Every structure is written in C-alpha cells, then in structure tokens.
Amino acid sequence: MKRTESQLLASDPARHIWVSASAGTGKTHVLTDRLLRLMLDGAAPDRILALTFTKAAAAEMQTRLT
C-alpha cells in the first residue's frame, strides 16, 4: 500500500496529530506506524497510550504490532 504525504506526516511521533477519516482510509495503519516509530525511538510500550473507538481496530493494531 502506497502511503500519502498526509499519512507519512501523521505517523511522525514528533508531531501532535488527530486522525479522522472515512472507513478504509488507513487510520489504523497510520496509528500502528506511529506506535512502531515511537518504540523504535526508544519509548517503552507501557508508556504509550493509543486511543481508538472500536474493539476491532484495537485488536487489529495488537495483531500488527505483535
């Protein structure tokens, strides 16, 4: 999947962002990329808070991260 400029910017953990978009636009992927980048930069996983509004998205993120 090719990333858009907006998605690349949103996955940057140095930025403060709010992601809001239609279904199927890559919100979960952007958030997962952001979490991975935080952890690769040395953030402890137990110090990261990620919010999503559905159990399905949370489960998908957990699967992708493991």
mmCIF file of N, CA, C and O in Angstrom:
data_model
loop_
_atom_site.group_PDB
_atom_site.id
_atom_site.type_symbol
_atom_site.label_atom_id
_atom_site.label_comp_id
_atom_site.label_asym_id
_atom_site.label_seq_id
_atom_site.Cartn_x
_atom_site.Cartn_y
_atom_site.Cartn_z
ATOM 1 N N MET A 1 0.838 -1.179 0.000
ATOM 2 C CA MET A 1 0.000 0.000 0.000
ATOM 3 C C MET A 1 0.886 1.247 0.000
ATOM 4 O O MET A 1 1.766 1.392 0.825
ATOM 5 N N LYS A 2 0.677 2.125 -0.934
ATOM 6 C CA LYS A 2 1.441 3.353 -1.025
ATOM 7 C C LYS A 2 0.902 4.378 -0.023
ATOM 8 O O LYS A 2 -0.301 4.579 0.085
ATOM 9 N N ARG A 3 1.791 5.001 0.712
ATOM 10 C CA ARG A 3 1.412 5.997 1.723
ATOM 11 C C ARG A 3 1.300 7.383 1.097
ATOM 12 O O ARG A 3 2.115 7.760 0.254
ATOM 13 N N THR A 4 0.314 8.126 1.553
ATOM 14 C CA THR A 4 0.177 9.507 1.105
ATOM 15 C C THR A 4 1.074 10.395 1.961
ATOM 16 O O THR A 4 1.544 9.990 3.033
ATOM 17 N N GLU A 5 1.310 11.590 1.512
ATOM 18 C CA GLU A 5 2.112 12.554 2.277
ATOM 19 C C GLU A 5 1.476 12.805 3.649
ATOM 20 O O GLU A 5 2.164 12.865 4.661
ATOM 21 N N SER A 6 0.163 12.915 3.685
ATOM 22 C CA SER A 6 -0.539 13.131 4.956
ATOM 23 C C SER A 6 -0.327 11.970 5.913
ATOM 24 O O SER A 6 -0.137 12.166 7.112
ATOM 25 N N GLN A 7 -0.370 10.737 5.407
ATOM 26 C CA GLN A 7 -0.168 9.569 6.255
ATOM 27 C C GLN A 7 1.256 9.526 6.796
ATOM 28 O O GLN A 7 1.470 9.188 7.956
ATOM 29 N N LEU A 8 2.226 9.858 5.958
ATOM 30 C CA LEU A 8 3.618 9.880 6.411
ATOM 31 C C LEU A 8 3.820 10.927 7.501
ATOM 32 O O LEU A 8 4.485 10.667 8.505
ATOM 33 N N LEU A 9 3.238 12.096 7.327
ATOM 34 C CA LEU A 9 3.354 13.140 8.344
ATOM 35 C C LEU A 9 2.656 12.732 9.634
ATOM 36 O O LEU A 9 3.161 12.961 10.734
ATOM 37 N N ALA A 10 1.499 12.098 9.521
ATOM 38 C CA ALA A 10 0.731 11.691 10.703
ATOM 39 C C ALA A 10 1.435 10.587 11.485
ATOM 40 O O ALA A 10 1.250 10.469 12.697
ATOM 41 N N SER A 11 2.246 9.777 10.821
ATOM 42 C CA SER A 11 2.936 8.694 11.523
ATOM 43 C C SER A 11 4.189 9.170 12.252
ATOM 44 O O SER A 11 4.806 8.411 12.987
ATOM 45 N N ASP A 12 4.546 10.437 12.079
ATOM 46 C CA ASP A 12 5.715 11.009 12.745
ATOM 47 C C ASP A 12 5.394 11.284 14.212
ATOM 48 O O ASP A 12 4.577 12.142 14.529
ATOM 49 N N PRO A 13 6.047 10.564 15.142
ATOM 50 C CA PRO A 13 5.727 10.739 16.560
ATOM 51 C C PRO A 13 6.133 12.102 17.126
ATOM 52 O O PRO A 13 5.697 12.460 18.210
ATOM 53 N N ALA A 14 6.908 12.862 16.390
ATOM 54 C CA ALA A 14 7.291 14.195 16.864
ATOM 55 C C ALA A 14 6.170 15.208 16.656
ATOM 56 O O ALA A 14 6.212 16.307 17.201
ATOM 57 N N ARG A 15 5.159 14.834 15.901
ATOM 58 C CA ARG A 15 4.040 15.731 15.618
ATOM 59 C C ARG A 15 2.856 15.405 16.527
ATOM 60 O O ARG A 15 2.639 14.264 16.878
ATOM 61 N N HIS A 16 2.086 16.415 16.861
ATOM 62 C CA HIS A 16 0.829 16.231 17.583
ATOM 63 C C HIS A 16 -0.262 16.174 16.530
ATOM 64 O O HIS A 16 -0.404 17.109 15.738
ATOM 65 N N ILE A 17 -1.004 15.076 16.498
ATOM 66 C CA ILE A 17 -1.980 14.893 15.421
ATOM 67 C C ILE A 17 -3.312 14.384 15.946
ATOM 68 O O ILE A 17 -3.406 13.865 17.052
ATOM 69 N N TRP A 18 -4.312 14.553 15.128
ATOM 70 C CA TRP A 18 -5.633 13.964 15.325
ATOM 71 C C TRP A 18 -5.998 13.361 13.985
ATOM 72 O O TRP A 18 -6.011 14.056 12.968
ATOM 73 N N VAL A 19 -6.270 12.055 13.952
ATOM 74 C CA VAL A 19 -6.609 11.386 12.695
ATOM 75 C C VAL A 19 -8.099 11.133 12.663
ATOM 76 O O VAL A 19 -8.651 10.504 13.552
ATOM 77 N N SER A 20 -8.740 11.645 11.646
ATOM 78 C CA SER A 20 -10.161 11.438 11.439
ATOM 79 C C SER A 20 -10.385 11.252 9.944
ATOM 80 O O SER A 20 -10.001 12.119 9.154
ATOM 81 N N ALA A 21 -10.953 10.112 9.570
ATOM 82 C CA ALA A 21 -11.156 9.840 8.149
ATOM 83 C C ALA A 21 -12.210 8.751 7.995
ATOM 84 O O ALA A 21 -12.607 8.103 8.958
ATOM 85 N N SER A 22 -12.630 8.544 6.771
ATOM 86 C CA SER A 22 -13.641 7.525 6.458
ATOM 87 C C SER A 22 -13.074 6.123 6.635
ATOM 88 O O SER A 22 -11.855 5.934 6.681
ATOM 89 N N ALA A 23 -13.963 5.150 6.686
ATOM 90 C CA ALA A 23 -13.557 3.749 6.790
ATOM 91 C C ALA A 23 -12.696 3.349 5.600
ATOM 92 O O ALA A 23 -12.935 3.782 4.477
ATOM 93 N N GLY A 24 -11.681 2.554 5.886
ATOM 94 C CA GLY A 24 -10.847 2.028 4.813
ATOM 95 C C GLY A 24 -9.796 2.970 4.283
ATOM 96 O O GLY A 24 -9.191 2.700 3.245
ATOM 97 N N THR A 25 -9.530 4.066 5.001
ATOM 98 C CA THR A 25 -8.566 5.048 4.500
ATOM 99 C C THR A 25 -7.180 4.908 5.117
ATOM 100 O O THR A 25 -6.282 5.658 4.772
ATOM 101 N N GLY A 26 -7.003 3.978 6.060
ATOM 102 C CA GLY A 26 -5.683 3.731 6.618
ATOM 103 C C GLY A 26 -5.423 4.308 7.994
ATOM 104 O O GLY A 26 -4.276 4.413 8.410
ATOM 105 N N LYS A 27 -6.473 4.665 8.724
ATOM 106 C CA LYS A 27 -6.284 5.239 10.072
ATOM 107 C C LYS A 27 -5.543 4.277 10.991
ATOM 108 O O LYS A 27 -4.604 4.661 11.675
ATOM 109 N N THR A 28 -5.969 3.022 11.008
ATOM 110 C CA THR A 28 -5.351 2.031 11.881
ATOM 111 C C THR A 28 -3.889 1.829 11.487
ATOM 112 O O THR A 28 -3.016 1.714 12.347
ATOM 113 N N HIS A 29 -3.611 1.821 10.206
ATOM 114 C CA HIS A 29 -2.234 1.648 9.747
ATOM 115 C C HIS A 29 -1.366 2.829 10.177
ATOM 116 O O HIS A 29 -0.231 2.638 10.626
ATOM 117 N N VAL A 30 -1.882 4.029 10.055
ATOM 118 C CA VAL A 30 -1.129 5.218 10.461
ATOM 119 C C VAL A 30 -0.828 5.162 11.955
ATOM 120 O O VAL A 30 0.302 5.427 12.391
ATOM 121 N N LEU A 31 -1.809 4.809 12.753
ATOM 122 C CA LEU A 31 -1.607 4.737 14.198
ATOM 123 C C LEU A 31 -0.606 3.637 14.547
ATOM 124 O O LEU A 31 0.271 3.821 15.388
ATOM 125 N N THR A 32 -0.692 2.493 13.878
ATOM 126 C CA THR A 32 0.257 1.410 14.112
ATOM 127 C C THR A 32 1.669 1.837 13.723
ATOM 128 O O THR A 32 2.628 1.585 14.457
ATOM 129 N N ASP A 33 1.811 2.501 12.573
ATOM 130 C CA ASP A 33 3.125 3.018 12.163
ATOM 131 C C ASP A 33 3.678 3.976 13.206
ATOM 132 O O ASP A 33 4.861 3.951 13.540
ATOM 133 N N ARG A 34 2.816 4.824 13.725
ATOM 134 C CA ARG A 34 3.221 5.800 14.735
ATOM 135 C C ARG A 34 3.714 5.100 16.005
ATOM 136 O O ARG A 34 4.741 5.474 16.575
ATOM 137 N N LEU A 35 2.998 4.072 16.450
ATOM 138 C CA LEU A 35 3.410 3.321 17.635
ATOM 139 C C LEU A 35 4.750 2.633 17.408
ATOM 140 O O LEU A 35 5.626 2.656 18.286
ATOM 141 N N LEU A 36 4.924 2.024 16.250
ATOM 142 C CA LEU A 36 6.201 1.376 15.936
ATOM 143 C C LEU A 36 7.346 2.375 15.940
ATOM 144 O O LEU A 36 8.425 2.096 16.470
ATOM 145 N N ARG A 37 7.127 3.533 15.349
ATOM 146 C CA ARG A 37 8.176 4.556 15.313
ATOM 147 C C ARG A 37 8.523 5.039 16.712
ATOM 148 O O ARG A 37 9.687 5.273 17.023
ATOM 149 N N LEU A 38 7.512 5.179 17.579
ATOM 150 C CA LEU A 38 7.781 5.562 18.965
ATOM 151 C C LEU A 38 8.657 4.515 19.653
ATOM 152 O O LEU A 38 9.641 4.858 20.324
ATOM 153 N N MET A 39 8.309 3.253 19.484
ATOM 154 C CA MET A 39 9.075 2.188 20.130
ATOM 155 C C MET A 39 10.479 2.074 19.550
ATOM 156 O O MET A 39 11.445 1.850 20.284
ATOM 157 N N LEU A 40 10.623 2.254 18.243
ATOM 158 C CA LEU A 40 11.947 2.229 17.629
ATOM 159 C C LEU A 40 12.816 3.392 18.106
ATOM 160 O O LEU A 40 14.045 3.278 18.146
ATOM 161 N N ASP A 41 12.177 4.492 18.480
ATOM 162 C CA ASP A 41 12.905 5.646 19.020
ATOM 163 C C ASP A 41 13.207 5.486 20.504
ATOM 164 O O ASP A 41 13.760 6.384 21.121
ATOM 165 N N GLY A 42 12.803 4.358 21.103
ATOM 166 C CA GLY A 42 13.149 4.078 22.487
ATOM 167 C C GLY A 42 12.038 4.225 23.508
ATOM 168 O O GLY A 42 12.263 4.032 24.694
ATOM 169 N N ALA A 43 10.828 4.557 23.071
ATOM 170 C CA ALA A 43 9.717 4.681 24.018
ATOM 171 C C ALA A 43 9.330 3.299 24.548
ATOM 172 O O ALA A 43 9.248 2.333 23.792
ATOM 173 N N ALA A 44 9.108 3.222 25.837
ATOM 174 C CA ALA A 44 8.672 1.964 26.437
ATOM 175 C C ALA A 44 7.203 1.722 26.088
ATOM 176 O O ALA A 44 6.379 2.631 26.235
ATOM 177 N N PRO A 45 6.868 0.524 25.620
ATOM 178 C CA PRO A 45 5.484 0.242 25.228
ATOM 179 C C PRO A 45 4.466 0.529 26.333
ATOM 180 O O PRO A 45 3.348 0.957 26.047
ATOM 181 N N ASP A 46 4.853 0.320 27.592
ATOM 182 C CA ASP A 46 3.900 0.557 28.682
ATOM 183 C C ASP A 46 3.736 2.034 29.021
ATOM 184 O O ASP A 46 2.943 2.395 29.882
ATOM 185 N N ARG A 47 4.443 2.913 28.300
ATOM 186 C CA ARG A 47 4.325 4.358 28.498
ATOM 187 C C ARG A 47 3.582 5.032 27.347
ATOM 188 O O ARG A 47 3.503 6.252 27.268
ATOM 189 N N ILE A 48 3.034 4.243 26.421
ATOM 190 C CA ILE A 48 2.342 4.765 25.243
ATOM 191 C C ILE A 48 0.840 4.553 25.413
ATOM 192 O O ILE A 48 0.400 3.461 25.755
ATOM 193 N N LEU A 49 0.069 5.587 25.160
ATOM 194 C CA LEU A 49 -1.387 5.487 25.174
ATOM 195 C C LEU A 49 -1.886 5.739 23.760
ATOM 196 O O LEU A 49 -1.600 6.773 23.167
ATOM 197 N N ALA A 50 -2.608 4.780 23.216
ATOM 198 C CA ALA A 50 -3.197 4.923 21.889
ATOM 199 C C ALA A 50 -4.698 4.700 22.031
ATOM 200 O O ALA A 50 -5.134 3.708 22.609
ATOM 201 N N LEU A 51 -5.479 5.620 21.511
ATOM 202 C CA LEU A 51 -6.933 5.528 21.594
ATOM 203 C C LEU A 51 -7.529 5.214 20.239
ATOM 204 O O LEU A 51 -7.137 5.784 19.237
ATOM 205 N N THR A 52 -8.486 4.311 20.248
ATOM 206 C CA THR A 52 -9.266 4.028 19.056
ATOM 207 C C THR A 52 -10.702 3.823 19.526
ATOM 208 O O THR A 52 -10.946 3.567 20.693
ATOM 209 N N PHE A 53 -11.638 3.944 18.637
ATOM 210 C CA PHE A 53 -13.035 3.914 19.040
ATOM 211 C C PHE A 53 -13.727 2.576 18.823
ATOM 212 O O PHE A 53 -14.896 2.443 19.113
ATOM 213 N N THR A 54 -12.996 1.600 18.299
ATOM 214 C CA THR A 54 -13.622 0.291 18.120
ATOM 215 C C THR A 54 -12.716 -0.806 18.647
ATOM 216 O O THR A 54 -11.490 -0.706 18.586
ATOM 217 N N LYS A 55 -13.323 -1.868 19.148
ATOM 218 C CA LYS A 55 -12.557 -3.027 19.597
ATOM 219 C C LYS A 55 -11.868 -3.689 18.413
ATOM 220 O O LYS A 55 -10.767 -4.216 18.544
ATOM 221 N N ALA A 56 -12.506 -3.654 17.251
ATOM 222 C CA ALA A 56 -11.924 -4.264 16.052
ATOM 223 C C ALA A 56 -10.608 -3.579 15.677
ATOM 224 O O ALA A 56 -9.622 -4.247 15.344
ATOM 225 N N ALA A 57 -10.587 -2.250 15.728
ATOM 226 C CA ALA A 57 -9.354 -1.519 15.400
ATOM 227 C C ALA A 57 -8.270 -1.806 16.436
ATOM 228 O O ALA A 57 -7.104 -1.997 16.085
ATOM 229 N N ALA A 58 -8.641 -1.862 17.706
ATOM 230 C CA ALA A 58 -7.667 -2.157 18.762
ATOM 231 C C ALA A 58 -7.086 -3.562 18.574
ATOM 232 O O ALA A 58 -5.873 -3.757 18.704
ATOM 233 N N ALA A 59 -7.933 -4.520 18.248
ATOM 234 C CA ALA A 59 -7.461 -5.885 18.022
ATOM 235 C C ALA A 59 -6.553 -5.955 16.801
ATOM 236 O O ALA A 59 -5.526 -6.648 16.815
ATOM 237 N N GLU A 60 -6.907 -5.235 15.754
ATOM 238 C CA GLU A 60 -6.090 -5.207 14.539
ATOM 239 C C GLU A 60 -4.723 -4.589 14.829
ATOM 240 O O GLU A 60 -3.695 -5.075 14.368
ATOM 241 N N MET A 61 -4.693 -3.515 15.606
ATOM 242 C CA MET A 61 -3.424 -2.887 15.971
ATOM 243 C C MET A 61 -2.565 -3.858 16.773
ATOM 244 O O MET A 61 -1.369 -3.970 16.545
ATOM 245 N N GLN A 62 -3.167 -4.559 17.719
ATOM 246 C CA GLN A 62 -2.430 -5.512 18.542
ATOM 247 C C GLN A 62 -1.832 -6.609 17.665
ATOM 248 O O GLN A 62 -0.670 -6.973 17.823
ATOM 249 N N THR A 63 -2.609 -7.110 16.720
ATOM 250 C CA THR A 63 -2.113 -8.142 15.802
ATOM 251 C C THR A 63 -0.943 -7.621 14.980
ATOM 252 O O THR A 63 0.076 -8.299 14.837
ATOM 253 N N ARG A 64 -1.070 -6.439 14.440
ATOM 254 C CA ARG A 64 0.007 -5.868 13.622
ATOM 255 C C ARG A 64 1.267 -5.604 14.417
ATOM 256 O O ARG A 64 2.366 -5.773 13.906
ATOM 257 N N LEU A 65 1.123 -5.196 15.668
ATOM 258 C CA LEU A 65 2.299 -4.884 16.482
ATOM 259 C C LEU A 65 3.008 -6.128 16.988
ATOM 260 O O LEU A 65 4.198 -6.085 17.245
ATOM 261 N N THR A 66 2.287 -7.226 17.121
ATOM 262 C CA THR A 66 2.935 -8.451 17.578
ATOM 263 C C THR A 66 3.350 -9.277 16.400
ATOM 264 O O THR A 66 4.293 -9.940 16.354
#
